[in-house]
mmCIF file of C-alpha atoms in Angstrom:
data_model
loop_
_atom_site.group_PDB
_atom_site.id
_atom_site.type_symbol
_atom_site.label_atom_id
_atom_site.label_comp_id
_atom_site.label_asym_id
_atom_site.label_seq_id
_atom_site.Cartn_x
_atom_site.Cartn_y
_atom_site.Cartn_z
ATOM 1 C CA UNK K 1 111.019 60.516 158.687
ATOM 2 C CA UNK K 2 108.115 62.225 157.441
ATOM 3 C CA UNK K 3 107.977 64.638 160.674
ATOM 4 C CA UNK K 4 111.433 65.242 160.044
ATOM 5 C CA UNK K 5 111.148 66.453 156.374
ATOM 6 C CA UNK K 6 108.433 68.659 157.121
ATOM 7 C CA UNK K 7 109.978 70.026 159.679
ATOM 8 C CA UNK K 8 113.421 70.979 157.802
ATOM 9 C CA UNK K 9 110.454 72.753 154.883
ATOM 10 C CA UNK K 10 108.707 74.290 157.733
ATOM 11 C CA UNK K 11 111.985 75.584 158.596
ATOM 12 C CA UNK K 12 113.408 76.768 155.364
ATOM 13 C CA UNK K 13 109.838 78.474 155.158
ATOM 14 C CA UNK K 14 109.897 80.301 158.225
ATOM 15 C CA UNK K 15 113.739 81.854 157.155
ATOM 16 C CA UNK K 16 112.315 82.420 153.642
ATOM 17 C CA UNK K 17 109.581 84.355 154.832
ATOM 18 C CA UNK K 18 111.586 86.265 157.120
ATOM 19 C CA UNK K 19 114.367 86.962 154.696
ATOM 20 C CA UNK K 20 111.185 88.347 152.346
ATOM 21 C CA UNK K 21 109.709 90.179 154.848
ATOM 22 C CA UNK K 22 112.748 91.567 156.117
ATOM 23 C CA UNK K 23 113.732 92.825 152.602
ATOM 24 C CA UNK K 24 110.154 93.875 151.877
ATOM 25 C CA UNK K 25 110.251 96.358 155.468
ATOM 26 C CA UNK K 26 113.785 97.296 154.345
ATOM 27 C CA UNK K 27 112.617 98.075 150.388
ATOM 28 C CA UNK K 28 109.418 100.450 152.228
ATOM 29 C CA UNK K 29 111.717 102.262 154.203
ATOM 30 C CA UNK K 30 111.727 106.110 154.290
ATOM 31 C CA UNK K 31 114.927 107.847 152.546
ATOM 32 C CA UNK K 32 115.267 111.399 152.978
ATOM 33 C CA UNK K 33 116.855 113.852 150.160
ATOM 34 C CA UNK K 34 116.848 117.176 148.844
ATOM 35 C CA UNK K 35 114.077 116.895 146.424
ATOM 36 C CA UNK K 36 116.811 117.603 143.146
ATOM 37 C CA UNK K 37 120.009 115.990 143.779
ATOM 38 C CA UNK K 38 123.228 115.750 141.699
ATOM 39 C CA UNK K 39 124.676 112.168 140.476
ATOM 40 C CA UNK K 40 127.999 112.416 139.948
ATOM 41 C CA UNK K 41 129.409 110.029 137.130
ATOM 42 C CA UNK K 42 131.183 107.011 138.271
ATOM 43 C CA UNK K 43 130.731 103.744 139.586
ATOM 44 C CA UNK K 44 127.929 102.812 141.556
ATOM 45 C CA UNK K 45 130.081 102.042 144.567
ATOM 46 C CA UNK K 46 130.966 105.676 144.034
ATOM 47 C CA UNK K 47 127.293 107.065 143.745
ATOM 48 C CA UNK K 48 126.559 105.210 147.189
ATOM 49 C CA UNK K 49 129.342 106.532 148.849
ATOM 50 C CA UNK K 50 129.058 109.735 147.658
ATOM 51 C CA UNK K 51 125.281 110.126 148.977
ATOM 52 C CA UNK K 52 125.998 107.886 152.186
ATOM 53 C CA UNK K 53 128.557 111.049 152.876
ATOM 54 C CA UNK K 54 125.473 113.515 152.108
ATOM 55 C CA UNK K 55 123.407 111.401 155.008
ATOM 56 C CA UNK K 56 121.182 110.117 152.664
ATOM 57 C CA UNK K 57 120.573 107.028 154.514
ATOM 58 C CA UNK K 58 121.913 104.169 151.699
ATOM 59 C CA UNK K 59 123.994 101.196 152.436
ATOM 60 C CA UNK K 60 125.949 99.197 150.480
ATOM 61 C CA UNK K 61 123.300 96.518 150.020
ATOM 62 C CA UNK K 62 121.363 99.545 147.830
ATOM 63 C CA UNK K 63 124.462 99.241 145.835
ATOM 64 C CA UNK K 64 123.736 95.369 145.233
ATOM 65 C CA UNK K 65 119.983 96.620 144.301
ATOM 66 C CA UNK K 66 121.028 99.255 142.288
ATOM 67 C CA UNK K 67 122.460 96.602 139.636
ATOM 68 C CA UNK K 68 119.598 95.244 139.552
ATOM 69 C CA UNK K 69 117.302 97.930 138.848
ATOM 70 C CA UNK K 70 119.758 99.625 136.750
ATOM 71 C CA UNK K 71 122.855 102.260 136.818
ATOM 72 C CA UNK K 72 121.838 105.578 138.066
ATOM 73 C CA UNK K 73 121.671 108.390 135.598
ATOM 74 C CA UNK K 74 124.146 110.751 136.050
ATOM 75 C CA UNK K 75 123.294 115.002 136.243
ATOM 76 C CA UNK K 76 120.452 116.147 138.351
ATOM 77 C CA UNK K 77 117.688 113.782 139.532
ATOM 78 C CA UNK K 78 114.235 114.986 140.350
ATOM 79 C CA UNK K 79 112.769 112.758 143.102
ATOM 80 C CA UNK K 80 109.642 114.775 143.262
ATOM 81 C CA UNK K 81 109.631 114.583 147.405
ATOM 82 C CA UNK K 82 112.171 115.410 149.759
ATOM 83 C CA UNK K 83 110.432 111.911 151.462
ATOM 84 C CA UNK K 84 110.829 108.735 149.285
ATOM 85 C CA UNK K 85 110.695 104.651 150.384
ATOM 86 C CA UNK K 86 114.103 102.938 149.472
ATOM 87 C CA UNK K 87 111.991 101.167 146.227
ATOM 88 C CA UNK K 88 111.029 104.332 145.311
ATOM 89 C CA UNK K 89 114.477 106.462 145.461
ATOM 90 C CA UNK K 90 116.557 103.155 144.054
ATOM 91 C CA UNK K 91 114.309 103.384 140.735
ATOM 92 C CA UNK K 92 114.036 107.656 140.171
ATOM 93 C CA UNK K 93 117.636 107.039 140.660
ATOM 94 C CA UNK K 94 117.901 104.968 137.174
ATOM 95 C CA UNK K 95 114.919 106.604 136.102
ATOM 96 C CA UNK K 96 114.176 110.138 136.782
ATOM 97 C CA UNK K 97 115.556 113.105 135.304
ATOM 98 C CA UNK K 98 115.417 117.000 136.237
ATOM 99 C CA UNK K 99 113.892 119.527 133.656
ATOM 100 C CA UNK K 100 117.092 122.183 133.108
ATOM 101 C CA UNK K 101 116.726 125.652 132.953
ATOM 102 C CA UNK K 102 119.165 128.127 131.028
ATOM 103 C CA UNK K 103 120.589 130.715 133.238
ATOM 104 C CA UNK K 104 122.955 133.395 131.988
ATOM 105 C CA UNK K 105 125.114 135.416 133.409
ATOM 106 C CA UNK K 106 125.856 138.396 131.005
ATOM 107 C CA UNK K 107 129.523 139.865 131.362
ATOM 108 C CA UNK K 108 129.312 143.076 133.477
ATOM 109 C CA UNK K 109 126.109 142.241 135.418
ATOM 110 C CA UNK K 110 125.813 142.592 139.457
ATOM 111 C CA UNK K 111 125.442 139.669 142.055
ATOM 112 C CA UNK K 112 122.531 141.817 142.934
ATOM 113 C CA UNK K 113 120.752 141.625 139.573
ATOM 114 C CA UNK K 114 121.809 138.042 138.431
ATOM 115 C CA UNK K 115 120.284 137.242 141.857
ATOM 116 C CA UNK K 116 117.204 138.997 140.993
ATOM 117 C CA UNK K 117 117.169 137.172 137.688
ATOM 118 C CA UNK K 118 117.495 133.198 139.366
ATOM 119 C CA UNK K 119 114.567 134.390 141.719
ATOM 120 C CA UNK K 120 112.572 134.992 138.765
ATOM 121 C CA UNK K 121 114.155 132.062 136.399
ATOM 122 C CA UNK K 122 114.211 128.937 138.937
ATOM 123 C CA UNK K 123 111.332 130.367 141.155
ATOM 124 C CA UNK K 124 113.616 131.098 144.147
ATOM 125 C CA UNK K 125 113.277 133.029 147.068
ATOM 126 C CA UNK K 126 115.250 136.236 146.580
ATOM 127 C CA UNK K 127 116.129 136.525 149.985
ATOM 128 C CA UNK K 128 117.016 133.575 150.488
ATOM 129 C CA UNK K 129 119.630 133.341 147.817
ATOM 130 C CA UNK K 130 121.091 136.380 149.393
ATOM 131 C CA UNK K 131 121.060 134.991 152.574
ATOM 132 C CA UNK K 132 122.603 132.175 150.614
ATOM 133 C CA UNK K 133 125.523 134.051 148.967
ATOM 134 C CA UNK K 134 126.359 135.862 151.688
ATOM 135 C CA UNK K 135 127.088 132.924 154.315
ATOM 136 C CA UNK K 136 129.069 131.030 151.460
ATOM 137 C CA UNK K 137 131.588 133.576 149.694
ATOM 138 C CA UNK K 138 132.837 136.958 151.642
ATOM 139 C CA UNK K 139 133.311 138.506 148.323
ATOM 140 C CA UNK K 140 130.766 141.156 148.345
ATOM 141 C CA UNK K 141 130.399 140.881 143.697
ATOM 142 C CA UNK K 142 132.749 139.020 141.586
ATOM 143 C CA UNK K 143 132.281 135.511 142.812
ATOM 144 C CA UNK K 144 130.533 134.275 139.483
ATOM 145 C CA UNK K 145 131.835 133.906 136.185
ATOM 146 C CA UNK K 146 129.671 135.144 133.622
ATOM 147 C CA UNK K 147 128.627 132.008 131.626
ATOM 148 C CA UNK K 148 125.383 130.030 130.434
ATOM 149 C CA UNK K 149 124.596 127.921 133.318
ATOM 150 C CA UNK K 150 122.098 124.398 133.008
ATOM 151 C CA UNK K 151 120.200 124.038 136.314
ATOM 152 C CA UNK K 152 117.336 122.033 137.678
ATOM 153 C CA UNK K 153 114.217 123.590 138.048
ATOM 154 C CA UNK K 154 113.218 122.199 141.762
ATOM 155 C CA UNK K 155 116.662 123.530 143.110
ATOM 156 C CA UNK K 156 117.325 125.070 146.333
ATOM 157 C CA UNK K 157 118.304 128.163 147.351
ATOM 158 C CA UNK K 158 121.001 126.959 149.085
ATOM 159 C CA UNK K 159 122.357 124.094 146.490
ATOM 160 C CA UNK K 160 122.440 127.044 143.417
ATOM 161 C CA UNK K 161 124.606 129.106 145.200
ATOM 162 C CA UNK K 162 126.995 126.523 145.740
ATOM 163 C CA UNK K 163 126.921 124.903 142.462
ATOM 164 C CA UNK K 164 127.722 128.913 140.802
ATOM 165 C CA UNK K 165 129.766 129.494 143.155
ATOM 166 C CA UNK K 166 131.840 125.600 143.079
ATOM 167 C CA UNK K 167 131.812 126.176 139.235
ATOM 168 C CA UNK K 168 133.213 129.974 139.310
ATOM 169 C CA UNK K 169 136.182 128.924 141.698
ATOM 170 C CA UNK K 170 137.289 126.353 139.353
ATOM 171 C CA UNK K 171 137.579 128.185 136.183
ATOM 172 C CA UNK K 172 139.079 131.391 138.270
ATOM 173 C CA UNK K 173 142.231 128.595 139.880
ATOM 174 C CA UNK K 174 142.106 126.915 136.386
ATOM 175 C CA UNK K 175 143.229 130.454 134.536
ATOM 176 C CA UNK K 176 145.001 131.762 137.953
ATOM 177 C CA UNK K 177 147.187 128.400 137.539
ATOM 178 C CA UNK K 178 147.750 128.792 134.054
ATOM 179 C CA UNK K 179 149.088 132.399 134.266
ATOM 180 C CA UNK K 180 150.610 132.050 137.693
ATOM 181 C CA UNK K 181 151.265 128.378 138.461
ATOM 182 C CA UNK K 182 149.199 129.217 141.489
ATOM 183 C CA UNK K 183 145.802 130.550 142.786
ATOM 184 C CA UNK K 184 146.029 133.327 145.714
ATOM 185 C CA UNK K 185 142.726 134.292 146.167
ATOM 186 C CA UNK K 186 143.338 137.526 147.272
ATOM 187 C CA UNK K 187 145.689 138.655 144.468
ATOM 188 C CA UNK K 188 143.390 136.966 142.263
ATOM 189 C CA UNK K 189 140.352 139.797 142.798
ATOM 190 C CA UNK K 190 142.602 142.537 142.946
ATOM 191 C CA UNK K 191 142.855 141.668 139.381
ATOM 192 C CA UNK K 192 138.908 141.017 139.420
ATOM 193 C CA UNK K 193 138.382 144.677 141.093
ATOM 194 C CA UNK K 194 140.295 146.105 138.044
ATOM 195 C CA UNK K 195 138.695 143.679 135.423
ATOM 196 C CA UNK K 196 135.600 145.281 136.907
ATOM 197 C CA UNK K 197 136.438 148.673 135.921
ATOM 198 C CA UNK K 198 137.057 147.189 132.643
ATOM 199 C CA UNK K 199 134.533 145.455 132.188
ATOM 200 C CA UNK K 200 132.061 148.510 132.750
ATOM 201 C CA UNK K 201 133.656 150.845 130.330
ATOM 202 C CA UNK K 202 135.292 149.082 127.291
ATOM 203 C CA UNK K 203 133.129 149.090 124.347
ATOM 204 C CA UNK K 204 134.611 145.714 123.289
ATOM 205 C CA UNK K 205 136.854 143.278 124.203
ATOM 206 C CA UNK K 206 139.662 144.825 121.837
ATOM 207 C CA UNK K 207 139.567 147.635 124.471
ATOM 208 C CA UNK K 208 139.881 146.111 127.227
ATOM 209 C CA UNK K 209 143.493 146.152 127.395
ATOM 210 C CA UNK K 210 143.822 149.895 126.507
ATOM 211 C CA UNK K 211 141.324 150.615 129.370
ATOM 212 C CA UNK K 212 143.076 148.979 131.274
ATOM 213 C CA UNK K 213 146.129 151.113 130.396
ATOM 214 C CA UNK K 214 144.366 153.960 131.530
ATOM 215 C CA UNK K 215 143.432 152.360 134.837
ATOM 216 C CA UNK K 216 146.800 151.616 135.670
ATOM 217 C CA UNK K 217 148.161 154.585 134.570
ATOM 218 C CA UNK K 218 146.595 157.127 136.790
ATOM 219 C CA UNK K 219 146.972 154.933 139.542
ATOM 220 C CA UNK K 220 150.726 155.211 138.967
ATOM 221 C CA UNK K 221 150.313 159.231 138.620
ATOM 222 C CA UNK K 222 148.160 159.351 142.071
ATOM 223 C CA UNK K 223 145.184 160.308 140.230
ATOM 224 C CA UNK K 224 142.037 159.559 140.519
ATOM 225 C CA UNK K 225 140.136 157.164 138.268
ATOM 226 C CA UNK K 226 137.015 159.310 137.776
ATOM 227 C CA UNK K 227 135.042 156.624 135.859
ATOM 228 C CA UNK K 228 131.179 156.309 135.699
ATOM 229 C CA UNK K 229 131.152 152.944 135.486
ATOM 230 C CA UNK K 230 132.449 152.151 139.186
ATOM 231 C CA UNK K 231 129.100 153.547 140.329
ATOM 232 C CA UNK K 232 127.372 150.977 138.408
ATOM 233 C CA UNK K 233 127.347 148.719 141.069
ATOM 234 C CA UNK K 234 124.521 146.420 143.188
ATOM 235 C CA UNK K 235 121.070 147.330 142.281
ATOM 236 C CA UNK K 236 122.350 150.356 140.698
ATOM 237 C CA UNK K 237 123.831 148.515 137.239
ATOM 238 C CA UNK K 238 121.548 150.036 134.966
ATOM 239 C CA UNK K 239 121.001 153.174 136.335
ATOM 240 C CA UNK K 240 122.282 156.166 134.292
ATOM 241 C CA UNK K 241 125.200 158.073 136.492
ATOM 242 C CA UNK K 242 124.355 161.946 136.970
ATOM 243 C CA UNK K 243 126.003 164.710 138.495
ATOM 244 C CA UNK K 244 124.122 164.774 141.441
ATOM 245 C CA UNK K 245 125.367 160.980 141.880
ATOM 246 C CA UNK K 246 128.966 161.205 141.820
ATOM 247 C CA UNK K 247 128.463 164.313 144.696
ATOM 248 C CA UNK K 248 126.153 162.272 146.571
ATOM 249 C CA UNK K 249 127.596 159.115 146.889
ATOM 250 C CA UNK K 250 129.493 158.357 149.468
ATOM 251 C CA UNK K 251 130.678 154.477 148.773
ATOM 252 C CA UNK K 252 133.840 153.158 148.229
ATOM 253 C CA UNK K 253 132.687 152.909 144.580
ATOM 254 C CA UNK K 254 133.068 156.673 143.678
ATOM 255 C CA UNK K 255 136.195 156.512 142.019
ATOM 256 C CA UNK K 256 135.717 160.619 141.486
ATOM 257 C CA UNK K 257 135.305 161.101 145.797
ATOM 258 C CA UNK K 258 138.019 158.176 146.501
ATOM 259 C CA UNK K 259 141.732 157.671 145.075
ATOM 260 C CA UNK K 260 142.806 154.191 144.092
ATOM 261 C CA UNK K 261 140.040 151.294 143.303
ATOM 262 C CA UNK K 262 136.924 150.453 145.192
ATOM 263 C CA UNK K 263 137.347 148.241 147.948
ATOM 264 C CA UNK K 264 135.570 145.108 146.185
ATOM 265 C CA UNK K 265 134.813 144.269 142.085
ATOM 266 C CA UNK K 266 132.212 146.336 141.054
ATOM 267 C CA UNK K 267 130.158 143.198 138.894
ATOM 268 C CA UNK K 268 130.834 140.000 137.690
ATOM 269 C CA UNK K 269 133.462 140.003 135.601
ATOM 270 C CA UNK K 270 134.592 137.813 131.736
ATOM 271 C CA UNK K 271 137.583 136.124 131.280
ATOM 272 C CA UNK K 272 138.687 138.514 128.632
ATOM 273 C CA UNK K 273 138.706 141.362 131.136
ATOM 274 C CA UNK K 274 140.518 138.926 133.788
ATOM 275 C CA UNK K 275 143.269 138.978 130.807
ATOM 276 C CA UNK K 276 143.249 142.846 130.097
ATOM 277 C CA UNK K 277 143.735 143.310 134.012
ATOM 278 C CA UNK K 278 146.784 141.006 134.577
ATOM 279 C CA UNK K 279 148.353 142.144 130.606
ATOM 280 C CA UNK K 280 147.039 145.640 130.517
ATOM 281 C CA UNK K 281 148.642 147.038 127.399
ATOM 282 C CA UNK K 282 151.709 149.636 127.288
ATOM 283 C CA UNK K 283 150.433 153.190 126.635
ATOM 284 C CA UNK K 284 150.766 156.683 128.090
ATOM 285 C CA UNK K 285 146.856 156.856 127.973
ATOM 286 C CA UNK K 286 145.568 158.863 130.778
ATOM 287 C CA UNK K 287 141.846 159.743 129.465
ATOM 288 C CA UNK K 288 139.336 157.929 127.038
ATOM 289 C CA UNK K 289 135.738 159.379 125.417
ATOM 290 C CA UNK K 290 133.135 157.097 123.965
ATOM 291 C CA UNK K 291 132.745 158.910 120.515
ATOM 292 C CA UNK K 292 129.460 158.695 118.170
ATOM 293 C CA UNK K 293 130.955 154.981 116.716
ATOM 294 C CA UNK K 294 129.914 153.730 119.815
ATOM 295 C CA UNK K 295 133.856 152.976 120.623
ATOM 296 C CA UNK K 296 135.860 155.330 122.681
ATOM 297 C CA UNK K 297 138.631 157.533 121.883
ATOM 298 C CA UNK K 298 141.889 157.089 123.970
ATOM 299 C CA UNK K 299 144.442 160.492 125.041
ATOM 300 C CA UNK K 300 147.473 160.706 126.389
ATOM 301 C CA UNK K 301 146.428 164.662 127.227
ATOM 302 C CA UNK K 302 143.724 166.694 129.247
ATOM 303 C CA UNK K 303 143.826 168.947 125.690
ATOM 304 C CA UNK K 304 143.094 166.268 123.526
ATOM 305 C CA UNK K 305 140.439 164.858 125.776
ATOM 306 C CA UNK K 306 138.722 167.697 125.613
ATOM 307 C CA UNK K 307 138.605 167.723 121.902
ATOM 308 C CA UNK K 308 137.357 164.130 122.303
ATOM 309 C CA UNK K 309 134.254 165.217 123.923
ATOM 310 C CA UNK K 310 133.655 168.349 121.983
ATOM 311 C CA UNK K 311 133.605 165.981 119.226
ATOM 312 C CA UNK K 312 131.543 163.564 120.566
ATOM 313 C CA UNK K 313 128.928 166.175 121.641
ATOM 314 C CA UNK K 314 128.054 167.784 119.180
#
């Protein structure tokens, strides 16, 4: 009877001890992930789904473990190593927490200098995030809406581009479907190529719509739109517009060589422009002169705009 009783312990040991040993190999196994990941909020079925889809290498029975360790943290997780053990990814995911950077985006601004700018910001490879852009959006500039943007320090090149770019979509469909009850992307950046325009040359956002006017007013006439600010584009957005420029250029940009708008936005472009380009206002104004206020000074006249910059040259 003894035997027996020892045997059935012996037994239970033996499955106890494989049961711990078993969880112990399965607790030290290797889980690979982008060193900052994003936690979505939810539950944790969700979260374990979510990452299983990501090949993350998690199983359901991490969701039992999970609820024991605690809920994951939702927002960006910094695991440190792209190469964790189960026991250690299961706890940064309850635990951990990525330091955020401000990043802004600054109405007007190029995809070639904002890039510049995350390079510098998050530490990125420049060329890289080029690379980046370019394989994920065929819009050459006006993909990102201008905005103050929390990111992880520890991103990569490739996740930052998709998170601007993710975000940008969504608010561009969520106005697009307010004003239109649709989003067509490609009517959608004509009206970004305009709000471009306008973006460059209004002095405020008051003037947005009257510049916009103007824009669609000489397109009506068959003129051309003759504006400095369409040569502000890609690494030259700072870079003051001369004579010798507008003859020398040869890009679709040059709204003084080529009739009609450039062939992409010329920047990154605010909602408030968005606005002025679909509700331009109603005006006969064919000409405008930034005058010593700092504002411009809109004419309906070649006569009058000439009087506009005799004024404001002096």
């Amino acid at each position: 009877m003894n035997d027996k009783i020892l045997t059935i312990v012996k037994w239970i040991f033996d499955i106890v001890l494989i049961i711990v040993v078993s969880f112990m190999y399965y607790l030290n196994e290797p889980v690979n992930s982008p060193r900052v990941i994003y936690i979505p909020e939810g539950s944790i079925g969700r979260i374990i789904t979510q990452m299983d889809s990501k090949n993350y290498n998690v199983s359901k029975l991490d969701a039992l473990l999970l609820r024991i360790f605690g809920s994951p943290q939702s927002g960006w997780i910094n695991m440190k190593t792209t190469l964790n053990s189960r026991w250690d990814f299961l706890y940064k995911l309850t635990t951990a927490k990525a330091a955020l950077q401000n990043v802004t985006l600054i109405p007007g601004e190029t995809t070639y200098v904002f890039l510049n700018q995350l390079a510098e910001q998050l530490r990125l490879n420049r060329d890289i995030l080029e690379k980046e852009y370019a394989l994920q959006t065929s819009w050459v500039e006006g993909a990102f809406v201008p905005n103050t943007y929390r990111l992880p320090i520890g991103i990569t090149e490739k996740v930052v581009i998709r998170v601007l770019l993710n975000e940008s979509d969504a608010q561009m469909r969520s106005l697009s479907q307010k004003v239109f009850g649709l989003y067509n992307e490609k009517k959608w950046f004509q009206f970004v190529t305009i709000a471009s325009i306008i973006e460059k040359e209004s002095a405020n956002a008051e003037e947005m719509p009257l510049v916009s006017s103007v824009i669609y007013n000489r397109i009506k006439k068959g003129m051309k739109l003759q504006m400095d600010g369409t040569l502000n584009y890609g690494q030259y957005s700072h870079v003051k517009v001369t004579p010798a420029r507008i003859k020398e250029d040869t890009s679709t940009y040059n709204t003084y060589l080529n009739s009609g708008l450039p062939e992409s936005p010329v920047c990154n472009v605010s909602i408030n422009a968005i606005r002025a380009a679909i509700f331009p206002a109603k005006s006969d104004y064919l000409y405008f002169m930034r005058s010593k206020k700092g504002t411009h000074d809109f004419s309906c006249n070649y006569s009058t705009h000439l009087d506009n910059i005799s004024r404001a040259t002096k």
